[in-house]
Coordinates of C-alpha atoms in Angstrom, one line a residue:
X146 CA 40.9 27.0 -64.4
X147 CA 37.2 26.4 -65.1
X148 CA 38.1 23.0 -66.6
X149 CA 39.8 22.0 -63.3
X150 CA 36.8 23.1 -61.3
X151 CA 34.4 21.1 -63.4
X152 CA 36.7 18.1 -63.3
X153 CA 36.4 17.8 -59.5
X154 CA 32.9 19.1 -59.5
X155 CA 33.6 21.7 -56.8
X156 CA 31.6 24.9 -57.2
X157 CA 34.3 26.8 -55.4
X158 CA 34.8 29.8 -57.6
X159 CA 32.1 31.8 -55.8
X160 CA 33.9 31.3 -52.5
X161 CA 37.1 33.0 -53.8
X162 CA 37.9 36.6 -53.1
X163 CA 37.5 39.0 -56.0
X164 CA 40.3 39.1 -58.5
X165 CA 42.4 36.4 -57.1
X166 CA 45.9 35.7 -58.3
X167 CA 46.2 32.8 -60.7
X168 CA 48.4 30.8 -58.3
X169 CA 46.1 31.4 -55.4
X170 CA 43.1 30.2 -57.4
X171 CA 44.8 27.0 -58.4
X172 CA 45.7 26.2 -54.8
X173 CA 42.2 26.9 -53.5
X174 CA 40.5 24.7 -56.1
X175 CA 43.0 21.9 -55.6
X176 CA 42.6 21.8 -51.9
X177 CA 38.8 22.0 -52.0
X178 CA 38.7 19.1 -54.5
X179 CA 41.1 17.1 -52.3
X180 CA 38.7 17.6 -49.4
X181 CA 35.7 16.4 -51.2
X182 CA 37.6 13.4 -52.6
X183 CA 38.8 12.4 -49.1
X184 CA 35.2 12.5 -47.7
X185 CA 33.7 10.6 -50.6
X186 CA 36.5 8.1 -50.3
X187 CA 35.7 7.4 -46.7
X188 CA 31.9 7.1 -47.5
X189 CA 32.7 4.7 -50.5
X190 CA 34.9 2.7 -48.2
X191 CA 32.1 2.3 -45.7
X192 CA 29.6 1.2 -48.4
X193 CA 32.0 -1.4 -49.7
X194 CA 33.0 -2.9 -46.4
X195 CA 30.0 -2.4 -44.1
X196 CA 28.0 -5.4 -42.7
X197 CA 24.8 -3.4 -43.5
X198 CA 23.0 -5.5 -46.1
X199 CA 22.3 -3.9 -49.5
X200 CA 24.8 -1.1 -49.3
X201 CA 27.4 -2.9 -51.4
X202 CA 24.9 -3.4 -54.2
X203 CA 23.9 0.3 -54.1
X204 CA 27.5 1.4 -54.4
X205 CA 28.9 -1.2 -56.8
X206 CA 30.3 0.8 -59.8
X207 CA 30.3 -2.3 -62.0
X208 CA 26.5 -2.4 -62.0
X209 CA 24.3 -0.1 -63.9
X210 CA 22.8 3.1 -62.6
X211 CA 19.3 1.7 -62.6
X212 CA 20.4 -1.3 -60.5
X213 CA 22.2 0.9 -58.0
X214 CA 19.2 3.3 -57.8
X215 CA 16.9 0.4 -57.0
X216 CA 19.1 -0.9 -54.3
X217 CA 19.4 2.6 -52.8
X218 CA 15.7 2.9 -52.7
X219 CA 15.4 -0.6 -51.1
X220 CA 17.9 0.3 -48.4
X221 CA 16.2 3.6 -47.7
X222 CA 12.8 1.9 -47.5
X223 CA 14.1 -0.7 -45.0
X224 CA 15.7 2.1 -43.0
X225 CA 12.3 3.9 -43.0
X226 CA 10.6 0.7 -41.8
X227 CA 13.1 0.4 -39.0
X228 CA 12.7 4.0 -37.8
X229 CA 8.9 3.6 -37.9
X230 CA 8.9 0.5 -35.7
X231 CA 11.3 2.2 -33.3
X232 CA 9.0 5.2 -33.1
X233 CA 6.1 2.8 -32.3
X234 CA 8.1 1.1 -29.6
X235 CA 8.9 4.5 -28.0
X236 CA 5.3 5.6 -28.3
X237 CA 4.1 2.4 -26.6
X238 CA 6.7 2.9 -23.8
X239 CA 5.4 6.4 -23.2
X240 CA 1.8 5.1 -22.8
X241 CA 2.9 3.2 -19.7
X242 CA 0.7 0.2 -20.3
X243 CA 0.8 -2.7 -17.9
X244 CA 0.2 -6.5 -18.0
X245 CA -0.8 -8.7 -15.1
X246 CA 0.8 -11.9 -13.8
X247 CA -1.1 -14.3 -11.6
X248 CA 0.9 -16.5 -9.3
X249 CA -0.4 -19.3 -7.0
X250 CA 1.6 -19.9 -3.8
X251 CA 1.2 -22.8 -1.3
X252 CA 1.8 -21.6 2.2
X253 CA 2.6 -23.4 5.5
X254 CA 0.5 -21.0 7.5
X255 CA -1.9 -18.1 6.7
X256 CA -2.5 -14.8 8.5
X257 CA -6.2 -14.7 9.5
X258 CA -8.4 -11.7 8.5
X259 CA -9.9 -9.4 11.0
X260 CA -13.6 -10.3 11.7
X261 CA -16.3 -7.8 12.4
X262 CA -19.7 -9.1 13.4
X263 CA -22.9 -7.0 13.8
X264 CA -26.4 -7.9 14.9
X265 CA -28.7 -6.8 12.1
X266 CA -31.0 -5.5 14.8
X267 CA -28.4 -4.1 17.2
X268 CA -30.6 -2.0 19.3
X269 CA -31.7 -4.3 22.2
X270 CA -34.7 -3.1 24.2
X271 CA -35.3 -6.4 26.0
X272 CA -36.0 -5.5 29.6
X273 CA -35.2 -1.9 28.8
X274 CA -37.6 1.0 28.8
X275 CA -37.5 2.7 25.4
X276 CA -40.1 5.2 24.3
X277 CA -42.2 4.9 21.2
X278 CA -40.8 8.3 20.1
X279 CA -37.3 6.9 20.0
X280 CA -38.5 3.7 18.3
X281 CA -40.1 5.9 15.6
X282 CA -37.0 7.9 15.2
X283 CA -34.8 4.8 14.7
X284 CA -37.3 3.3 12.3
X285 CA -36.8 6.2 10.0
X286 CA -33.2 4.9 9.4
X287 CA -34.5 1.6 7.9
X288 CA -34.9 1.1 4.2
X289 CA -38.7 1.3 4.7
X290 CA -38.6 4.3 7.0
X291 CA -41.4 6.5 5.7
X292 CA -42.7 8.0 8.9
X293 CA -43.3 11.8 8.9
X294 CA -40.2 13.8 9.9
X295 CA -39.9 14.4 13.6
X296 CA -41.8 17.5 14.8
X297 CA -39.2 19.0 17.0
X298 CA -41.7 21.5 18.5
X299 CA -43.7 18.7 19.9
X300 CA -43.2 18.2 23.6
X301 CA -42.7 14.5 23.0
X302 CA -39.7 15.2 20.9
X303 CA -37.9 17.0 23.7
X304 CA -36.6 13.6 24.8
X305 CA -34.7 13.3 21.5
X306 CA -33.3 16.8 21.9
X307 CA -31.6 15.7 25.1
X308 CA -30.2 12.4 23.7
X309 CA -27.1 11.8 21.7
X310 CA -26.2 8.9 19.5
X311 CA -23.4 7.9 21.8
X312 CA -25.9 7.7 24.7
X313 CA -28.2 5.4 22.6
X314 CA -25.3 3.2 21.6
X315 CA -24.1 2.9 25.1
X316 CA -27.4 2.1 26.7
X317 CA -29.4 0.3 24.1
X318 CA -26.9 -1.6 22.0
X319 CA -26.6 -5.3 21.8
X320 CA -24.7 -6.8 24.8
X321 CA -21.5 -8.5 23.5
X322 CA -21.5 -11.4 25.9
X323 CA -25.1 -12.2 25.1
X324 CA -24.7 -11.8 21.3
X325 CA -21.4 -13.7 21.0
X326 CA -22.2 -16.5 23.3
X327 CA -19.2 -18.7 22.6
X328 CA -15.9 -18.4 20.6
X329 CA -13.3 -21.1 19.7
X330 CA -10.1 -20.4 17.8
X331 CA -8.4 -23.3 16.1
X332 CA -10.5 -25.8 18.0
X333 CA -9.3 -25.1 21.5
X334 CA -8.1 -21.5 21.8
X335 CA -9.9 -18.2 22.2
X336 CA -10.1 -15.0 20.2
X337 CA -11.0 -11.7 21.9
X338 CA -13.7 -9.4 20.5
X339 CA -14.1 -5.8 21.4
X340 CA -17.0 -3.4 20.7
X341 CA -16.9 -0.7 18.0
X342 CA -19.6 1.8 17.3
X343 CA -21.7 1.3 14.2
X344 CA -24.0 3.9 12.6
X345 CA -26.6 2.9 15.1
X346 CA -25.7 0.5 17.8
X347 CA -22.5 -1.5 18.2
X348 CA -20.6 -4.1 16.3
X349 CA -17.7 -6.3 17.6
X350 CA -14.3 -6.9 16.0
X351 CA -11.4 -9.3 16.6
X352 CA -7.9 -9.7 15.3
X353 CA -7.0 -6.1 14.7
X354 CA -3.6 -6.0 16.5
X355 CA -1.1 -5.3 13.7
X356 CA 1.8 -6.5 15.8
X357 CA 0.2 -9.8 16.7
X358 CA -2.1 -11.0 13.9
X359 CA -3.6 -14.4 14.5
X360 CA -2.4 -17.1 12.1
X361 CA -4.1 -20.3 11.0
X362 CA -1.6 -23.2 11.2
X363 CA -3.7 -26.0 9.8
X364 CA -6.4 -26.3 7.2
X365 CA -10.1 -27.1 7.4
X366 CA -13.0 -26.3 9.6
X367 CA -11.2 -26.9 12.8
X368 CA -8.3 -24.7 11.9
X369 CA -10.2 -21.4 12.0
X370 CA -12.8 -19.5 14.1
X371 CA -16.0 -20.9 15.4
X372 CA -18.7 -18.6 16.8
X373 CA -22.1 -19.2 18.4
X374 CA -24.3 -16.0 17.9
X375 CA -27.5 -15.2 19.7
X376 CA -29.3 -12.4 18.0
X377 CA -32.0 -12.0 20.7
X378 CA -34.7 -11.3 18.3
X379 CA -37.4 -11.0 20.9
X380 CA -35.7 -7.9 22.3
X381 CA -35.0 -6.1 19.0
X382 CA -36.7 -3.2 17.3
X383 CA -37.1 -2.8 13.6
X384 CA -34.1 -1.3 11.9
X385 CA -31.7 -1.7 9.0
X386 CA -33.2 -4.0 6.3
X387 CA -35.9 -5.2 8.7
X388 CA -34.3 -8.7 8.7
X389 CA -33.2 -10.9 11.5
X390 CA -29.7 -12.3 11.6
X391 CA -26.1 -11.1 11.7
X392 CA -23.6 -9.5 9.3
X393 CA -20.0 -10.7 9.1
X394 CA -17.2 -8.7 7.5
X395 CA -13.8 -10.0 6.7
X396 CA -11.1 -7.4 6.2
X397 CA -7.4 -6.6 6.7
X398 CA -6.6 -5.9 10.4
X399 CA -5.7 -2.3 9.5
X400 CA -8.9 -1.6 7.7
X401 CA -12.4 -0.6 8.9
X402 CA -15.4 -2.8 8.1
X403 CA -17.8 -1.3 5.6
X404 CA -20.8 -1.9 7.7
X405 CA -23.1 0.1 5.5
X406 CA -22.0 -1.4 2.2
X407 CA -21.1 -5.1 2.2
X408 CA -20.9 -8.2 4.3
X409 CA -22.0 -11.8 4.7
X410 CA -25.6 -12.2 6.0
X411 CA -26.1 -15.2 8.2
X412 CA -29.6 -16.2 9.4
X413 CA -30.7 -17.8 12.7
X414 CA -31.5 -21.5 12.8
X415 CA -28.5 -22.3 10.5
X416 CA -24.9 -23.2 10.5
X417 CA -22.6 -21.4 8.1
X418 CA -19.3 -22.6 6.9
X419 CA -17.3 -19.7 5.3
X420 CA -14.2 -20.8 3.3
X421 CA -11.7 -17.9 3.0
X422 CA -9.5 -17.3 0.0
X423 CA -6.9 -14.6 0.0
X424 CA -5.8 -12.6 -3.0
X425 CA -2.9 -10.1 -2.9
X426 CA -2.8 -7.3 -5.5
X427 CA 0.3 -5.3 -6.4
X428 CA 0.0 -2.4 -8.9
X429 CA 2.7 -0.2 -10.5
X430 CA 3.1 3.3 -9.1
X431 CA 2.9 6.5 -11.2
X432 CA 3.4 7.1 -14.1
X433 CA 1.6 3.8 -14.6
X434 CA -2.1 3.8 -14.1
X435 CA -4.1 1.6 -11.7
X436 CA -7.7 1.4 -10.5
X437 CA -8.8 2.4 -13.9
X438 CA -7.4 5.8 -14.8
X439 CA -6.1 6.7 -11.3
X440 CA -2.6 6.5 -9.9
X441 CA -1.4 4.7 -6.8
X442 CA 1.5 5.2 -4.4
X443 CA 3.6 2.9 -2.3
X444 CA 2.5 3.6 1.3
X445 CA 3.2 2.4 4.8
X446 CA 1.9 -1.1 5.8
X447 CA -0.4 0.5 8.4
X448 CA -2.0 2.9 5.9
X449 CA -5.8 2.4 5.3
X450 CA -7.3 3.9 2.2
X451 CA -10.9 3.3 3.5
X452 CA -9.8 4.8 6.9
X453 CA -8.4 7.9 5.2
X454 CA -11.7 8.4 3.2
X455 CA -13.8 7.9 6.3
X456 CA -11.7 10.3 8.3
X457 CA -11.8 13.0 5.5
X458 CA -15.6 12.7 5.1
X459 CA -16.1 12.7 8.9
X460 CA -13.9 15.8 9.3
X461 CA -15.8 17.7 6.6
X462 CA -19.2 16.7 8.1
X463 CA -18.2 17.6 11.6
X464 CA -16.9 21.0 10.4
X465 CA -20.2 21.6 8.6
X466 CA -22.4 20.6 11.5
X467 CA -20.1 21.5 14.4
X468 CA -20.7 18.1 16.0
X469 CA -19.6 14.5 15.4
X470 CA -20.9 11.0 15.6
X471 CA -19.7 8.0 17.6
X472 CA -18.8 6.1 14.5
X473 CA -15.9 8.5 13.7
X474 CA -12.2 8.1 14.7
X475 CA -11.3 9.3 18.2
X476 CA -9.2 12.2 17.0
X477 CA -12.3 13.7 15.4
X478 CA -14.5 13.0 18.4
X479 CA -12.1 14.8 20.6
X480 CA -12.4 18.0 18.6
X481 CA -16.2 18.3 18.3
X482 CA -19.1 17.6 20.7
X483 CA -21.5 14.7 20.1
X484 CA -24.4 15.4 17.8
X485 CA -27.8 15.5 19.3
X486 CA -30.4 13.2 17.7
X487 CA -31.8 16.3 15.9
X488 CA -28.3 17.4 14.7
X489 CA -27.6 13.8 13.7
X490 CA -30.7 13.4 11.5
X491 CA -31.0 16.9 10.1
X492 CA -27.4 17.7 9.4
X493 CA -24.8 15.0 10.1
X494 CA -26.3 12.1 8.2
X495 CA -26.9 14.3 5.1
X496 CA -23.4 15.9 5.2
X497 CA -21.6 12.7 5.9
X498 CA -23.4 10.9 3.1
X499 CA -22.6 13.8 0.7
X500 CA -18.9 13.8 1.5
X501 CA -18.6 10.1 1.3
X502 CA -19.9 10.3 -2.3
X503 CA -17.2 12.9 -3.0
X504 CA -14.6 10.3 -2.1
X505 CA -15.8 8.2 -5.0
X506 CA -15.1 10.9 -7.6
X507 CA -12.3 10.4 -10.1
X508 CA -10.8 13.8 -9.1
X509 CA -10.7 13.0 -5.4
X510 CA -7.1 13.4 -4.3
X511 CA -7.3 13.9 -0.5
X512 CA -6.4 10.2 0.0
X513 CA -3.8 8.3 -1.9
X514 CA -4.7 4.9 -3.3
X515 CA -2.2 2.2 -2.2
X516 CA -0.4 0.2 -4.8
X517 CA -0.9 -3.1 -2.8
X518 CA -3.9 -4.5 -0.9
X519 CA -5.4 -7.8 0.2
X520 CA -8.8 -9.0 -0.8
X521 CA -10.7 -11.9 0.9
X522 CA -13.1 -13.9 -1.2
X523 CA -15.4 -16.5 0.4
X524 CA -17.2 -19.7 -0.4
X525 CA -20.3 -20.2 1.7
X526 CA -22.3 -23.3 2.6
X527 CA -25.0 -23.7 5.2
X528 CA -27.4 -26.2 6.8
X529 CA -30.2 -26.1 9.4
X530 CA -29.0 -25.7 13.0
X531 CA -29.5 -27.5 15.3
X532 CA -30.7 -30.8 14.1
X533 CA -33.7 -32.3 15.9
X534 CA -31.8 -34.6 18.3
X535 CA -29.0 -32.0 18.8
X536 CA -31.6 -29.3 19.6
X537 CA -33.2 -31.3 22.4
X538 CA -29.8 -32.3 23.8
X539 CA -28.6 -28.6 23.8
X540 CA -31.9 -27.5 25.4
X541 CA -31.4 -30.0 28.2
X542 CA -27.9 -28.7 28.9
X543 CA -29.0 -25.1 28.9
X544 CA -31.9 -25.8 31.3
X545 CA -29.5 -27.5 33.7
X546 CA -27.8 -24.1 34.0
X547 CA -31.0 -22.5 35.1
X548 CA -32.5 -21.2 31.8
X549 CA -35.8 -23.0 32.0
X550 CA -37.5 -21.0 29.2
X551 CA -35.1 -22.1 26.4
X552 CA -36.7 -24.3 23.7
X553 CA -35.6 -25.8 20.4
X554 CA -37.8 -23.2 18.7
X555 CA -36.0 -20.5 20.5
X556 CA -32.6 -21.8 19.3
X557 CA -33.9 -21.9 15.7
X558 CA -35.2 -18.3 15.9
X559 CA -32.1 -16.8 17.5
X560 CA -28.9 -19.0 17.4
X561 CA -26.4 -19.1 14.5
X562 CA -23.3 -21.3 14.2
X563 CA -20.5 -19.7 12.1
X564 CA -17.2 -21.3 11.1
X565 CA -14.6 -19.3 9.3
X566 CA -11.5 -21.1 8.0
X567 CA -9.0 -21.6 5.2
X568 CA -9.9 -24.8 3.3
X569 CA -6.4 -24.7 1.6
X570 CA -3.3 -22.6 2.4
X571 CA -3.2 -21.2 -1.1
X572 CA -2.5 -17.5 -1.8
X573 CA -3.2 -16.0 -5.2
X574 CA -1.0 -13.1 -6.1
X575 CA -1.9 -10.7 -8.9
X576 CA 1.0 -8.4 -9.8
X577 CA 1.2 -5.8 -12.6
X578 CA 4.4 -5.2 -14.7
X579 CA 5.2 -2.7 -17.4
X580 CA 4.2 -4.0 -20.9
X581 CA 7.1 -2.1 -22.5
X582 CA 10.5 -1.8 -20.8
X583 CA 13.9 -0.4 -21.7
X584 CA 15.2 -4.0 -22.0
X585 CA 12.3 -4.9 -24.2
X586 CA 13.0 -1.9 -26.5
X587 CA 16.6 -2.8 -26.8
X588 CA 15.7 -6.4 -27.6
X589 CA 13.2 -5.2 -30.2
X590 CA 15.8 -2.8 -31.6
X591 CA 18.2 -5.7 -32.2
X592 CA 15.6 -7.8 -33.8
X593 CA 14.2 -5.1 -36.0
X594 CA 17.7 -4.0 -37.1
X595 CA 18.5 -7.6 -38.1
X596 CA 15.1 -8.0 -39.9
X597 CA 15.1 -4.8 -41.9
X598 CA 18.8 -4.3 -42.6
X599 CA 20.7 -7.4 -41.4
X600 CA 22.4 -5.0 -38.9
X601 CA 23.7 -5.4 -35.4
X602 CA 25.6 -3.4 -32.8
X603 CA 28.7 -3.9 -34.9
X604 CA 27.0 -2.1 -37.7
X605 CA 26.1 0.7 -35.4
X606 CA 29.8 1.0 -34.4
X607 CA 30.8 1.0 -38.1
X608 CA 28.4 3.9 -38.8
X609 CA 29.6 5.8 -35.8
X610 CA 33.2 5.3 -36.9
X611 CA 32.4 6.4 -40.5
X612 CA 30.7 9.6 -39.4
X613 CA 33.5 10.4 -37.1
X614 CA 36.1 9.9 -39.8
X615 CA 34.1 12.1 -42.2
X616 CA 33.7 14.8 -39.6
X617 CA 37.4 14.6 -38.7
X618 CA 38.4 14.8 -42.4
X619 CA 36.3 17.9 -42.9
X620 CA 37.6 19.6 -39.8
X621 CA 41.2 18.8 -40.7
X622 CA 40.8 20.2 -44.2
X623 CA 39.0 23.3 -42.9
X624 CA 41.9 24.0 -40.6
X625 CA 44.4 23.7 -43.5
X626 CA 42.1 25.8 -45.6
X627 CA 42.2 28.5 -43.0
X628 CA 45.9 28.4 -43.0
X629 CA 46.0 28.8 -46.7
X630 CA 43.8 31.9 -46.5
X631 CA 46.3 33.4 -44.0
X632 CA 49.2 32.8 -46.4
X633 CA 47.2 34.4 -49.3
X634 CA 46.5 37.5 -47.2
X635 CA 50.1 37.8 -46.2
X636 CA 51.2 37.7 -49.9
X637 CA 48.9 40.7 -50.6

């Protein structure tokens, strides 16, 4: 019996019950050997007929054992290389890297950006009685403001105690009709501006109606907006950067102008031609990263990230100081009283600046960053305005309307001509896509399988079929083996 066991190489004696009968032992050994022979026969059949390269050489019994061993190692090495590349592809996929694609589109018409324009000295005291105390207070908000802090116990400071910033903006701000003396849209039409409160004073904004955004229908200087600005420098006080001119901001109609951060400076006595270029950005939402290491979300078309940050910082500052400023959204102004000039300088400015800095932190999550936004870049050229003959002609026309004191020198110290337009109806679109996709992984899988093992999906089907047949053979024999045990037990 031991000879039969060694012949089929089945170490099955240990599995027999103690003191088996001789007939039982022969049946058990025979069935176990038949099972192993069936499984090995299926496996050898796979190695001889598979489309997997190299397996036939590793199984060929006509070749020497060294030759078969080398081919076996080669096939295993190629299989290891395939598994390694698949692991790298999966790892790259889980890192959620992105690539960008830039597309240039030629449009038939272009939506025009919203325009916010501010006088850089937007507190107008011409023909108005403003005290030196208030002038000194406002001067402290300039970049060179180094006057001593206001002594609130001084009787002269009581005036400031009774004033609010909304009162100053309402009574001393630049007059819109004087500042924006003329506007032409697309050569013949009009564009309506409306006042908005700035940090100190008022700015003026146009084209903010989301349901009726102005569109430029032809290219060039006459297809956009033309403005004549009069800064009224003789009636201004020193504020801001202590410069004379205007600031222009181009932004989406749903966004707020960042009047404290950026803008296009235009100087009096010049004409400025501002060529607008529109770029649209589209990022991938989470789990893909955007804006550095942050995540973005798909939001409503009316959502403003800058507006959300501004509202958050304003709410925090208003809560801390129990008052608010005229620059904040109406829903916040309705909840808190206006800050007095003392509250504004001692509390609100400090608190608002602190909370605005918090919105720039990487861990700031109160506002979601949008996955898409529009950026307006500009090209600027300028020249002196008006020319000598044009200056005298314009002065004569103005004097005929009853303004006898206007001179060419006055025009060059106060008047600015601004043209904003699309030179070409071309939109640049920058869109981000996953660097590694499921389709990419499947394509890579097919290529890597062919490169390492000469395999394909047919080979995968062959392997699956072989494994199924081997498993089925084992299960079938085990079921028969269980039936044999039952018969042996019944004989006892």
